Coordinates of C-alpha atoms and ligand atoms in Angstrom, one line a residue:
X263 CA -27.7 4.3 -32.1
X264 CA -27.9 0.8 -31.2
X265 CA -25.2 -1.1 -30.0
X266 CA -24.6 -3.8 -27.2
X267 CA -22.8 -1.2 -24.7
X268 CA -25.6 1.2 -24.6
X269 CA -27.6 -1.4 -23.9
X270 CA -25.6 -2.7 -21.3
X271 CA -25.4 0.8 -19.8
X272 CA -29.4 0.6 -19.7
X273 CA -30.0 -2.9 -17.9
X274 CA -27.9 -1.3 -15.5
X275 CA -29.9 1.3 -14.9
X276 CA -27.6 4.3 -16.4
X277 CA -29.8 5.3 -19.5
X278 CA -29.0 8.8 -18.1
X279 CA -25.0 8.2 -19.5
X280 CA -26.4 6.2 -22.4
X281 CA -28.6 9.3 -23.6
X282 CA -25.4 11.4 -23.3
X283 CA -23.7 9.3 -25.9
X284 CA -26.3 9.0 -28.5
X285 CA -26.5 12.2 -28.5
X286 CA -23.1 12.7 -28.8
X287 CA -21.0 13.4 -32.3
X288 CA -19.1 9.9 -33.4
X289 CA -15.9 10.1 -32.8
X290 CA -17.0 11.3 -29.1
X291 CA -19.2 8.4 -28.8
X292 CA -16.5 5.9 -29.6
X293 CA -14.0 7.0 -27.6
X294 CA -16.7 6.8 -24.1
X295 CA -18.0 3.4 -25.3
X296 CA -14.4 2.3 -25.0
X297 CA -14.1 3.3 -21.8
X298 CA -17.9 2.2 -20.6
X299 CA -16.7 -1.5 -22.3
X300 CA -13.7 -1.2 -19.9
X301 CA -15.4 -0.8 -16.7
X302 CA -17.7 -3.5 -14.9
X303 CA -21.0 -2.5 -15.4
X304 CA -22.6 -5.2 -13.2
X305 CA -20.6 -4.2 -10.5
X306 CA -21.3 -0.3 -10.8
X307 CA -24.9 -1.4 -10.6
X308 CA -24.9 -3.6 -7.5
X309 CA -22.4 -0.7 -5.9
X310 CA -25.0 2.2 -6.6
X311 CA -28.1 -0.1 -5.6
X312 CA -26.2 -1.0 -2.0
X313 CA -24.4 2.2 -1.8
X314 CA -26.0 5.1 -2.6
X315 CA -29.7 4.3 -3.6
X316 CA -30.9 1.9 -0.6
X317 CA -27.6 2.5 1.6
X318 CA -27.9 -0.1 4.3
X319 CA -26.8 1.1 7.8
X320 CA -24.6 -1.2 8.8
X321 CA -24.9 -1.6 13.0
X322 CA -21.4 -0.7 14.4
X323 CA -19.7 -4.0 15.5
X324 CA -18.4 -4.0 18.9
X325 CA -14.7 -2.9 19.0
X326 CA -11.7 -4.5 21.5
X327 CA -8.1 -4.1 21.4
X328 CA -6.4 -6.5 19.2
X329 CA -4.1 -8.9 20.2
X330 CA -0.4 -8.4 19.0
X331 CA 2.8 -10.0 18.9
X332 CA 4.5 -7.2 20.4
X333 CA 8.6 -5.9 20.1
X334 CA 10.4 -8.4 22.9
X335 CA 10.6 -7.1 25.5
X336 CA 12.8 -10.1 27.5
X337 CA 15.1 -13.1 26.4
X338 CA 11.9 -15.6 25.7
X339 CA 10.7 -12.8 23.2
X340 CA 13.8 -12.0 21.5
X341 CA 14.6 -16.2 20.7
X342 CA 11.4 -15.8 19.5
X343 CA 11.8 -12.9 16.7
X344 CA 14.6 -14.9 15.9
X345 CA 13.3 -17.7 15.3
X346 CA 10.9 -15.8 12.7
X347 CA 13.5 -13.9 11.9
X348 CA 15.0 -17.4 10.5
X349 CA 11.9 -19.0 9.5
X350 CA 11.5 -16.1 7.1
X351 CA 15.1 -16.2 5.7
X352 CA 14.5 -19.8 5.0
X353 CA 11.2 -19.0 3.3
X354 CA 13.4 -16.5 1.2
X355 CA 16.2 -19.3 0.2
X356 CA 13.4 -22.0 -0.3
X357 CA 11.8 -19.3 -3.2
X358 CA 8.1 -19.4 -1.2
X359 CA 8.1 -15.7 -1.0
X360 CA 6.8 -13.1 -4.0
X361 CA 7.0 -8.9 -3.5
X362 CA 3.8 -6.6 -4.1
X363 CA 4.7 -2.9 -4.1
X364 CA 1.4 -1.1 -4.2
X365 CA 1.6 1.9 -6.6
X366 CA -1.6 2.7 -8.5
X367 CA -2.9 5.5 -5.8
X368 CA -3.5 9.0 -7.1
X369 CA -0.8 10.3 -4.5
X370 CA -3.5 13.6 -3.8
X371 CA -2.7 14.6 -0.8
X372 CA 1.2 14.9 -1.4
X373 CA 0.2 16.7 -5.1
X374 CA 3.0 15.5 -6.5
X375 CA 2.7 15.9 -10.7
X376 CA 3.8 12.2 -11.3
X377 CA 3.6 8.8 -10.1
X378 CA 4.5 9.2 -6.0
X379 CA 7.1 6.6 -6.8
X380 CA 9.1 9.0 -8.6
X381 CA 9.1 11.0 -5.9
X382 CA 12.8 11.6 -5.1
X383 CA 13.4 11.4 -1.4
X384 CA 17.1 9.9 -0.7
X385 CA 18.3 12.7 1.8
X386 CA 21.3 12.7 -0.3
X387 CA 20.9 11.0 -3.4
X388 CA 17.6 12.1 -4.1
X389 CA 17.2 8.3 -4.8
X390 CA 13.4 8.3 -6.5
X391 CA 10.8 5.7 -4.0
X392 CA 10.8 3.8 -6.4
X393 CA 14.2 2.8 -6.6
X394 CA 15.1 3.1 -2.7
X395 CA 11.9 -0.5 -2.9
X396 CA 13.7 -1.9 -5.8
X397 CA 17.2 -1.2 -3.8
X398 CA 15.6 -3.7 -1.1
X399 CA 14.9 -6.1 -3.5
X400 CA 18.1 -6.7 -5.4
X401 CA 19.7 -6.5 -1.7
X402 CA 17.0 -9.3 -0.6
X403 CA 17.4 -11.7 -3.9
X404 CA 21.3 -11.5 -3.7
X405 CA 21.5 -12.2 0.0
X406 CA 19.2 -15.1 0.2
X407 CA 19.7 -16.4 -3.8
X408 CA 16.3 -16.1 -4.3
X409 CA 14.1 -14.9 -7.4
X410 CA 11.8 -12.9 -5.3
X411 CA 9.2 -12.1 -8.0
X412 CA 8.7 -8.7 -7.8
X413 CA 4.9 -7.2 -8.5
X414 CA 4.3 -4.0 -8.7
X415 CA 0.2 -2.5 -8.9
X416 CA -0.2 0.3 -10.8
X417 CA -3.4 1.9 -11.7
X418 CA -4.6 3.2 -15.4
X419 CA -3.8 7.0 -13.9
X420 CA 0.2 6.3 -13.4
X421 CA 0.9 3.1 -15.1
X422 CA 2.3 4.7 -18.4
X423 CA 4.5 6.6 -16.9
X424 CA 5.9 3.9 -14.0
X425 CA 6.5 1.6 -17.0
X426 CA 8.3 4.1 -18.9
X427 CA 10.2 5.6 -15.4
X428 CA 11.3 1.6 -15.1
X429 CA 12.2 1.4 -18.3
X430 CA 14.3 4.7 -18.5
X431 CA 16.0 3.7 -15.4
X432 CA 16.7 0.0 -17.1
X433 CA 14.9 -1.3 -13.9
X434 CA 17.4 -0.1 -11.3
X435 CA 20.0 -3.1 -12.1
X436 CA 17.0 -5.6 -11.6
X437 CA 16.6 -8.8 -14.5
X438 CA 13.7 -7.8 -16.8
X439 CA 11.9 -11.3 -16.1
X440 CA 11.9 -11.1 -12.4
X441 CA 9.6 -7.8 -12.7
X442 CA 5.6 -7.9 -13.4
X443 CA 3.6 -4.2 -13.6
X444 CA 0.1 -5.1 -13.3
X445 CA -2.6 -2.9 -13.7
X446 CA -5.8 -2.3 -10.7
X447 CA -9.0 -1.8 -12.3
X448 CA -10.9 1.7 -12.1
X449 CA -14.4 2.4 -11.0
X450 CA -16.3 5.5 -12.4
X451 CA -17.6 8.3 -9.7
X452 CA -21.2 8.3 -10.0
X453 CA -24.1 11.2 -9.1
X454 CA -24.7 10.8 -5.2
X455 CA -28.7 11.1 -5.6
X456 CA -29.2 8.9 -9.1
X457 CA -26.1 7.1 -8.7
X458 CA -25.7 8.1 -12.4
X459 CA -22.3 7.6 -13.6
X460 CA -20.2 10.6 -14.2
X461 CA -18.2 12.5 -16.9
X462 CA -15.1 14.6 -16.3
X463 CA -14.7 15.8 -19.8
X464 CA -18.1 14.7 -22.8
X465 CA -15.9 12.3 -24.0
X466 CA -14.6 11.1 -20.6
X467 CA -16.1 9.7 -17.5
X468 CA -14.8 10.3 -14.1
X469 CA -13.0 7.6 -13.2
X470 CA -10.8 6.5 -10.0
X471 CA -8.4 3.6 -8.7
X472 CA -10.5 1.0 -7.2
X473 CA -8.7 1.4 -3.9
X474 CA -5.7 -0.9 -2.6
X475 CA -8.7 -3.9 -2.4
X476 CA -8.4 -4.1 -5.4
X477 CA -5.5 -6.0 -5.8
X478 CA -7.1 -9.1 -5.6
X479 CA -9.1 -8.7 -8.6
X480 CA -6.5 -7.5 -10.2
X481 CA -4.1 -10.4 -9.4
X482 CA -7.1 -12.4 -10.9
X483 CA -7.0 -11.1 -13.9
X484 CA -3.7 -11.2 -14.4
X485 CA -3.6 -14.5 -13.7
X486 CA -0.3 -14.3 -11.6
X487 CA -1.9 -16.0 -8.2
X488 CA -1.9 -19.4 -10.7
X489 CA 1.8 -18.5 -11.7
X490 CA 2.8 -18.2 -8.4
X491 CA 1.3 -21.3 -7.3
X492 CA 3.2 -23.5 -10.2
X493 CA 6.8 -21.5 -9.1
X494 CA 5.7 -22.5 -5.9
X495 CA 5.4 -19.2 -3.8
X496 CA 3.1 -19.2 -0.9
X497 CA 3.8 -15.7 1.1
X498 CA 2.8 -12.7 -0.8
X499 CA 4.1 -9.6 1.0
X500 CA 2.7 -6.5 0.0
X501 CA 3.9 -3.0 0.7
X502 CA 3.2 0.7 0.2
X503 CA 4.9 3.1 -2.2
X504 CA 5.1 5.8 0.1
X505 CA 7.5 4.5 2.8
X506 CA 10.7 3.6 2.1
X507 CA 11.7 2.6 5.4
X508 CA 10.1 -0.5 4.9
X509 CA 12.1 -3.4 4.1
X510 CA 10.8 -5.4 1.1
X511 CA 10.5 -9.2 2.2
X512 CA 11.3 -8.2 5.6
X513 CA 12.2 -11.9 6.9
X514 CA 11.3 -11.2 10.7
X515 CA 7.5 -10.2 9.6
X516 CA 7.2 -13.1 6.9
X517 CA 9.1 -15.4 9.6
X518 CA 6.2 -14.1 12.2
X519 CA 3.4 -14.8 9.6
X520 CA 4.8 -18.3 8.7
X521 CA 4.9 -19.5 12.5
X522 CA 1.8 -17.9 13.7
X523 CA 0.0 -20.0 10.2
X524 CA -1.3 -16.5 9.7
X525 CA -3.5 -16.5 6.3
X526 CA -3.1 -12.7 6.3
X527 CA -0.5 -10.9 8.6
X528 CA -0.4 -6.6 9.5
X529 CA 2.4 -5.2 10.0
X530 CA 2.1 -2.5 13.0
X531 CA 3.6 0.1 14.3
X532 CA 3.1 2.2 17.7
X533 CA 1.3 5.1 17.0
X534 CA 2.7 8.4 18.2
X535 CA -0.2 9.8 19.8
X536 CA -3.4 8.9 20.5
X537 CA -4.8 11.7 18.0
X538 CA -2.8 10.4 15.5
X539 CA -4.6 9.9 12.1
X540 CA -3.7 6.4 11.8
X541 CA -6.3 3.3 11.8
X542 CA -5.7 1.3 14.4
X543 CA -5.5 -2.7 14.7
X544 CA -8.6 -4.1 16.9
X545 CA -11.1 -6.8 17.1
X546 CA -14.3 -6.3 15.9
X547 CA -17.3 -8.7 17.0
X548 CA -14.2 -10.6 17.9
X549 CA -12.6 -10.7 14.5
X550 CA -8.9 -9.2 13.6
X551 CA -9.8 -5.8 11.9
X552 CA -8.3 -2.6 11.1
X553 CA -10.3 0.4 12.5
X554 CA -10.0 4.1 10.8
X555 CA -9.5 6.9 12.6
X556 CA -12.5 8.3 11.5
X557 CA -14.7 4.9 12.7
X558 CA -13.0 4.7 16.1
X559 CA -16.0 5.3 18.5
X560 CA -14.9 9.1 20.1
X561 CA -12.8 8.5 23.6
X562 CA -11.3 4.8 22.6
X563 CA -8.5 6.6 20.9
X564 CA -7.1 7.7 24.3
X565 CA -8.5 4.6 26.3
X566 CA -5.7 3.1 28.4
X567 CA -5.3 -0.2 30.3
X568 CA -4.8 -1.1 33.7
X569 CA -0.7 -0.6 33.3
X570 CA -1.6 3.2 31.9
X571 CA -0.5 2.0 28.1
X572 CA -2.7 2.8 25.2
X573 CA -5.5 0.3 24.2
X574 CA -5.5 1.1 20.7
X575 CA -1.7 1.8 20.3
X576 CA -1.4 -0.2 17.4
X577 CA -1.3 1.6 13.9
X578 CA -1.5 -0.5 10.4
X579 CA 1.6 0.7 7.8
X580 CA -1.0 -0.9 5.2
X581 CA 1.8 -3.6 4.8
X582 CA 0.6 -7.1 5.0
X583 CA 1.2 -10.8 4.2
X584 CA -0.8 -13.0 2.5
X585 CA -1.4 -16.5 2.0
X586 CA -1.5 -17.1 -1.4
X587 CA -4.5 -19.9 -1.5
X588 CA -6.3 -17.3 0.8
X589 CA -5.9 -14.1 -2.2
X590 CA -6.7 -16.3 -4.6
X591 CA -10.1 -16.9 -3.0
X592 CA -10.2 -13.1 -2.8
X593 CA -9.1 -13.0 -6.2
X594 CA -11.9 -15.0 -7.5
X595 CA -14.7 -13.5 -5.4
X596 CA -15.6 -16.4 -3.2
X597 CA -14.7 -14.6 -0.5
X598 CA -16.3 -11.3 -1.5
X599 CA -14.2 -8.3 -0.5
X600 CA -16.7 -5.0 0.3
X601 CA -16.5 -1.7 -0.9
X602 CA -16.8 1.4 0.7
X603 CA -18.5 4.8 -0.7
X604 CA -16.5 8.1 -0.1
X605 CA -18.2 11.3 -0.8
X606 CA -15.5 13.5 -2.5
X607 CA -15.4 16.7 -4.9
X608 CA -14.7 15.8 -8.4
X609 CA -15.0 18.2 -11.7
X610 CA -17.7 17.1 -13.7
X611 CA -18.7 18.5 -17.3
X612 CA -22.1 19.7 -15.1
X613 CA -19.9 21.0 -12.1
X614 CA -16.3 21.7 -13.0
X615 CA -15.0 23.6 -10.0
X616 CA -17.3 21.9 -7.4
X617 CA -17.0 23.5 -3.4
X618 CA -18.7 20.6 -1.8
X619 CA -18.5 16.6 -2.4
X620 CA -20.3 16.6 -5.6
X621 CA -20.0 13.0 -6.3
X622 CA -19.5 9.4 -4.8
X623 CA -16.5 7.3 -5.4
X624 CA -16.0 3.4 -4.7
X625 CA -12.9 2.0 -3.1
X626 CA -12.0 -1.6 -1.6
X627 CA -9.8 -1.7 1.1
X628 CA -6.8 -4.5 1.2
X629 CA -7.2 -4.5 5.3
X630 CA -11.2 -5.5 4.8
X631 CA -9.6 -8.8 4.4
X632 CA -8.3 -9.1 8.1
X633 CA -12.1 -10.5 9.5
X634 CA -12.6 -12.4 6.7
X635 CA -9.4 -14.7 7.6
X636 CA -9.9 -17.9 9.7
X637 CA -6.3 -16.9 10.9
X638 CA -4.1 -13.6 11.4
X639 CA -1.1 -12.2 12.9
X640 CA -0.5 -8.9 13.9
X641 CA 3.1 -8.2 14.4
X642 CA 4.4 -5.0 15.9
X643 CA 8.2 -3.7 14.6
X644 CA 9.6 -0.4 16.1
X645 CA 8.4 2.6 14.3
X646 CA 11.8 4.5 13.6
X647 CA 13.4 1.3 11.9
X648 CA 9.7 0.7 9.3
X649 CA 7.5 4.0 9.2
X650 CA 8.1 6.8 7.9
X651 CA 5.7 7.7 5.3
X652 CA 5.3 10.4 2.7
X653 CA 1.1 11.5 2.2
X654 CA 1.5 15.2 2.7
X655 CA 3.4 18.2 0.9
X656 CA 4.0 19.8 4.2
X657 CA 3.9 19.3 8.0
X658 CA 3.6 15.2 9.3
X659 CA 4.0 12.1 7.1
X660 CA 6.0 15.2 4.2
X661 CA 8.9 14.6 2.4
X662 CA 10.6 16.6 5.1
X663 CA 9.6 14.0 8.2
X664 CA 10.6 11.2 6.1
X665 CA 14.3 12.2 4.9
X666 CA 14.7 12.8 8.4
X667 CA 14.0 9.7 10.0
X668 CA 15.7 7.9 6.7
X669 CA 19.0 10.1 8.5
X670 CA 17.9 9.3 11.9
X671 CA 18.1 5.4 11.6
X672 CA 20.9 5.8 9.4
X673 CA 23.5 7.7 12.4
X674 CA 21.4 5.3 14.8
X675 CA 22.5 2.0 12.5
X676 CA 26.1 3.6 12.3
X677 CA 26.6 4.5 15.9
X678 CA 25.5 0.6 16.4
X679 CA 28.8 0.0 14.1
X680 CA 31.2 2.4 16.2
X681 CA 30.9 5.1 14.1
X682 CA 30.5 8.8 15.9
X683 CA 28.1 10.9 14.7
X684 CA 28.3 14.2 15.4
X685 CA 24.6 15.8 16.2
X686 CA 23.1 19.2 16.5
X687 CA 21.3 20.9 19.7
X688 CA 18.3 19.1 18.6
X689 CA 19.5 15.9 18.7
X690 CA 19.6 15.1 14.6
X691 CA 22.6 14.3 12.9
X692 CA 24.6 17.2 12.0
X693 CA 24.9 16.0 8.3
X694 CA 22.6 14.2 5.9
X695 CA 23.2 10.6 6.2
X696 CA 21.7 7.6 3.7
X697 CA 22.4 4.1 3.6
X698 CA 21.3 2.3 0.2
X699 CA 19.9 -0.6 1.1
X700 CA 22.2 -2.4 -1.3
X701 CA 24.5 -1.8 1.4
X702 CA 22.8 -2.5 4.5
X703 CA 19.6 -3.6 5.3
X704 CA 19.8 -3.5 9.0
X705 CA 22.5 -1.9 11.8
X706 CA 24.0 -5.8 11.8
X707 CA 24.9 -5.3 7.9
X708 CA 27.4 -2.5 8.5
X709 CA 29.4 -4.7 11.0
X710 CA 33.0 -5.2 9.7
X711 CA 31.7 -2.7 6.4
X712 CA 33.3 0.5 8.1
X713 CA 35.8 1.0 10.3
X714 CA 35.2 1.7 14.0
X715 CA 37.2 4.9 14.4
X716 CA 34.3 5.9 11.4
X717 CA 33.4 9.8 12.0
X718 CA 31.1 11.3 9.8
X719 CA 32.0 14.8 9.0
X720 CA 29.6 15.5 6.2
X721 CA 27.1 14.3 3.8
X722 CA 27.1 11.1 3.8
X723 CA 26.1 8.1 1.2
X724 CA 27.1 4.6 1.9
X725 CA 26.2 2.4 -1.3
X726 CA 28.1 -0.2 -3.3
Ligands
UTP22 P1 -3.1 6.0 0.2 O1 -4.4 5.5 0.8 O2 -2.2 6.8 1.1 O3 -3.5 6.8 -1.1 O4 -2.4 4.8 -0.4 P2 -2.6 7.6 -2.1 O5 -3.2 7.5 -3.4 O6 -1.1 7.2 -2.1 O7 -2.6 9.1 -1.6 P3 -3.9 10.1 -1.5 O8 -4.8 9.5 -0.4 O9 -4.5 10.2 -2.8 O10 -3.3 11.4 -1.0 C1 -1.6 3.9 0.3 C2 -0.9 3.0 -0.6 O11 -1.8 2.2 -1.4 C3 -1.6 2.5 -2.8 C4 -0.9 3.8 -2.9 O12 -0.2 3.8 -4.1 C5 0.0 3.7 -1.7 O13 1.1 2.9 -1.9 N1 -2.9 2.5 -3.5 C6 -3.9 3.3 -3.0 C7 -3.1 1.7 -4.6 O14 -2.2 1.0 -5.0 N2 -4.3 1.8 -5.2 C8 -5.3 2.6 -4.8 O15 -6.4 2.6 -5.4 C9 -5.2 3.3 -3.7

């Protein structure tokens, strides 16, 4: 069988997958050449040459704490998160700002049986994720008048069913127009000795998401970084399915980015503990850089300053702004983004039920393009008002941890009001509580919305 795919598959040094397909029967054959035609080839090739053949040890960098434009902590600093505060709104009303909701992760961990955005986690509307971020941006567009284009990154593993979940839900009362789905590209797992690519099924290779990085290339393709140039949009705030305490075009961290002429912001949080399993904002050879848990050099985690605080206190929530002209040089590969290899089990037609990591899998990281800005910001917010997210089924970061501190900021945001809320031995609210963020956004929203002798004696949604 001759045909310009296998051949392509050959000069890139897969004959082993190219072998598999002759010898396969047609209708087989077609259906993996489509997918071989759909993945970059060139890429694979320069991935399995740099990553698993002749891996390159890269020498550790040398790791600081990062500097952070921390939660005030006096007068001077609250005029100043004002004053972002109010650069951002303006940003809003002026139309310079654009939404990314990052949705095309496989969701593993939490082993949910759909898109994690479906996930329904309004403690008592069982509002879906999805529609808790789309809340925030109706909220955001109508306060300020603004279009606020929002994007939203899916990947080919849950994009079907996001579009048709949008669609069913007749895009939770937002226009049709002012809502893109775009797709991430994928990246096959290959063999972690040959680097040979991978099948999950003979007609089916084993492919993955290309990681959050790959937004970039993905905004490429879809040529939406040009779009947003002509409607005039500079700030690109992007933001993670999985935590719906995070305000969508939150104007104090856009206002923060703006003033600080950030080309790429982080939005931080303090972690918990120091064994938290959260990577942690730093420099590295004196660059801006996130640090994973796993690559923080044992005993930093817990290294404290002279004043007894944590060094390395400062967790990423993955949410970030961006300077448009700066993605779209990501976008286009002049400034290269890297890739990272993770060794992981995946069920191949030669090992269906591996035990061990069977196979290597290739993902880009959005936070790889902190050290590659000339400029960054990295702007703390408190933890209970942003972070709350859902990655596990069970235990921390579950559905469980997360309705609860949805509740806890809600009785917190309504005791700000003059409400009373009544709370158990443990200190939670004795009822569920949830506040759509069509009706507030923040604790100043609800001022003058209920009335001060408010008691909440049960379950309790606020929404227009
Ligand atoms: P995570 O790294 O937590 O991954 O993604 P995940 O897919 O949600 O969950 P696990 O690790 O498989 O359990 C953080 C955010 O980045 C998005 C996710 O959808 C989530 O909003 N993401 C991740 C992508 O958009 N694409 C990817 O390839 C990976």
């Amino acid at each position: 069988m001759s045909d310009p795919v296998i051949d392509a598959l050959e000069s890139a040094g897969q004959a082993r997958l190219a072998d598999s397909i002759r010898a396969l029967p047609d209708d087989q054959a077609d259906r993996l050449l489509l997918q071989v035609a759909s993945i970059d080839l060139p890429l694979v090739e320069r991935l399995v040459r740099e990553l698993v053949r002749d891996p390159a040890q890269a020498a550790p960098g040398s790791i600081g704490p990062a500097e952070v434009d921390r939660l005030p902590a006096d007068d001077a600093g609250r005029a100043n998160r004002r004053m972002a505060f109010e650069a951002g709104e303006q940003a809003l009303r002026d139309n310079r700002v654009a939404v990314v909701l990052l949705a095309g992760g496989q969701g593993t961990r939490l082993g949910f049986d759909h898109p994690k955005g479906m996930f329904p986690i309004g403690p008592v509307s069982n509002a879906p994720l999805f529609e808790v971020h789309a809340a925030g941006v109706g909220a955001t567009r109508r306060r300020y008048g603004c279009d606020l284009p929002f994007l939203l990154m899916t990947s080919d593993v849950n994009d079907a069913e996001t579009r048709a979940f949008f669609e069913q839900q007749m895009l939770f009362g937002l226009q049709p127009d002012s809502v893109t789905t775009f797709v991430q590209g994928m990246l096959p797992a290959v063999d972690p000795v040959t680097g040979d690519i991978l099948r999950e099924a003979p007609d089916r290779l084993a492919l993955s998401p290309d990681g959050h990085g790959g937004i970039f290339r993905a905004m490429g393709r879809a040529a939406m970084l040009g779009d947003l140039e002509e409607r005039g949009i500079d700030v690109i705030m992007t933001f993670q399915v999985d935590n719906p305490l995070m305000r969508p075009a939150d104007p104090e961290f856009i206002g923060a980015h703006l003033l600080a002429r950030a080309q790429m912001s982080t939005l931080v949080v303090a972690k918990s503990a120091p064994e938290e399993r959260m990577g942690v904002m730093a420099t590295v050879d004196g660059r801006t850089a996130l640090v994973e848990y796993t690559d923080l050099p044992s005993g930093l985690e817990a290294q404290r300053d002279d004043a007894g605080g944590l060094l390395y206190w400062a967790g990423s929530t993955g949410v970030h702004c961006l300077d448009r002209a700066f993605a779209m040089r990501l976008a286009t590969g002049e400034i290269p983004l890297p890739f990272h290899r993770a060794d992981k089990r995946v069920a191949t037609v030669d090992d269906p039920d591996p035990q061990a990591p069977n196979a290597v899998k290739f993902e880009a990281f959005m936070f790889d393009a902190l050290p590659l800005a000339e400029r960054t910001a990295t702007v703390e917010m408190a933890r209970e008002e942003r972070f709350a997210p859902v990655k596990n089924a069970d235990g921390t970061d579950s559905p469980d941890t997360c309705r609860a501190a949805m509740v806890d900021r809600a009785a917190r945001w309504l005791e700000a009001a003059g409400a009373t809320v009544p709370r158990g031995a443990d200190g939670a609210s004795a009822h569920p509580i949830e506040i759509d963020p069509r009706f507030a956004q923040d604790a100043a929203d609800l001022t003058g919305r209920i009335p001060s002798d408010f008691v909440v004696d049960g379950p309790l949604l606020l929404r227009d």
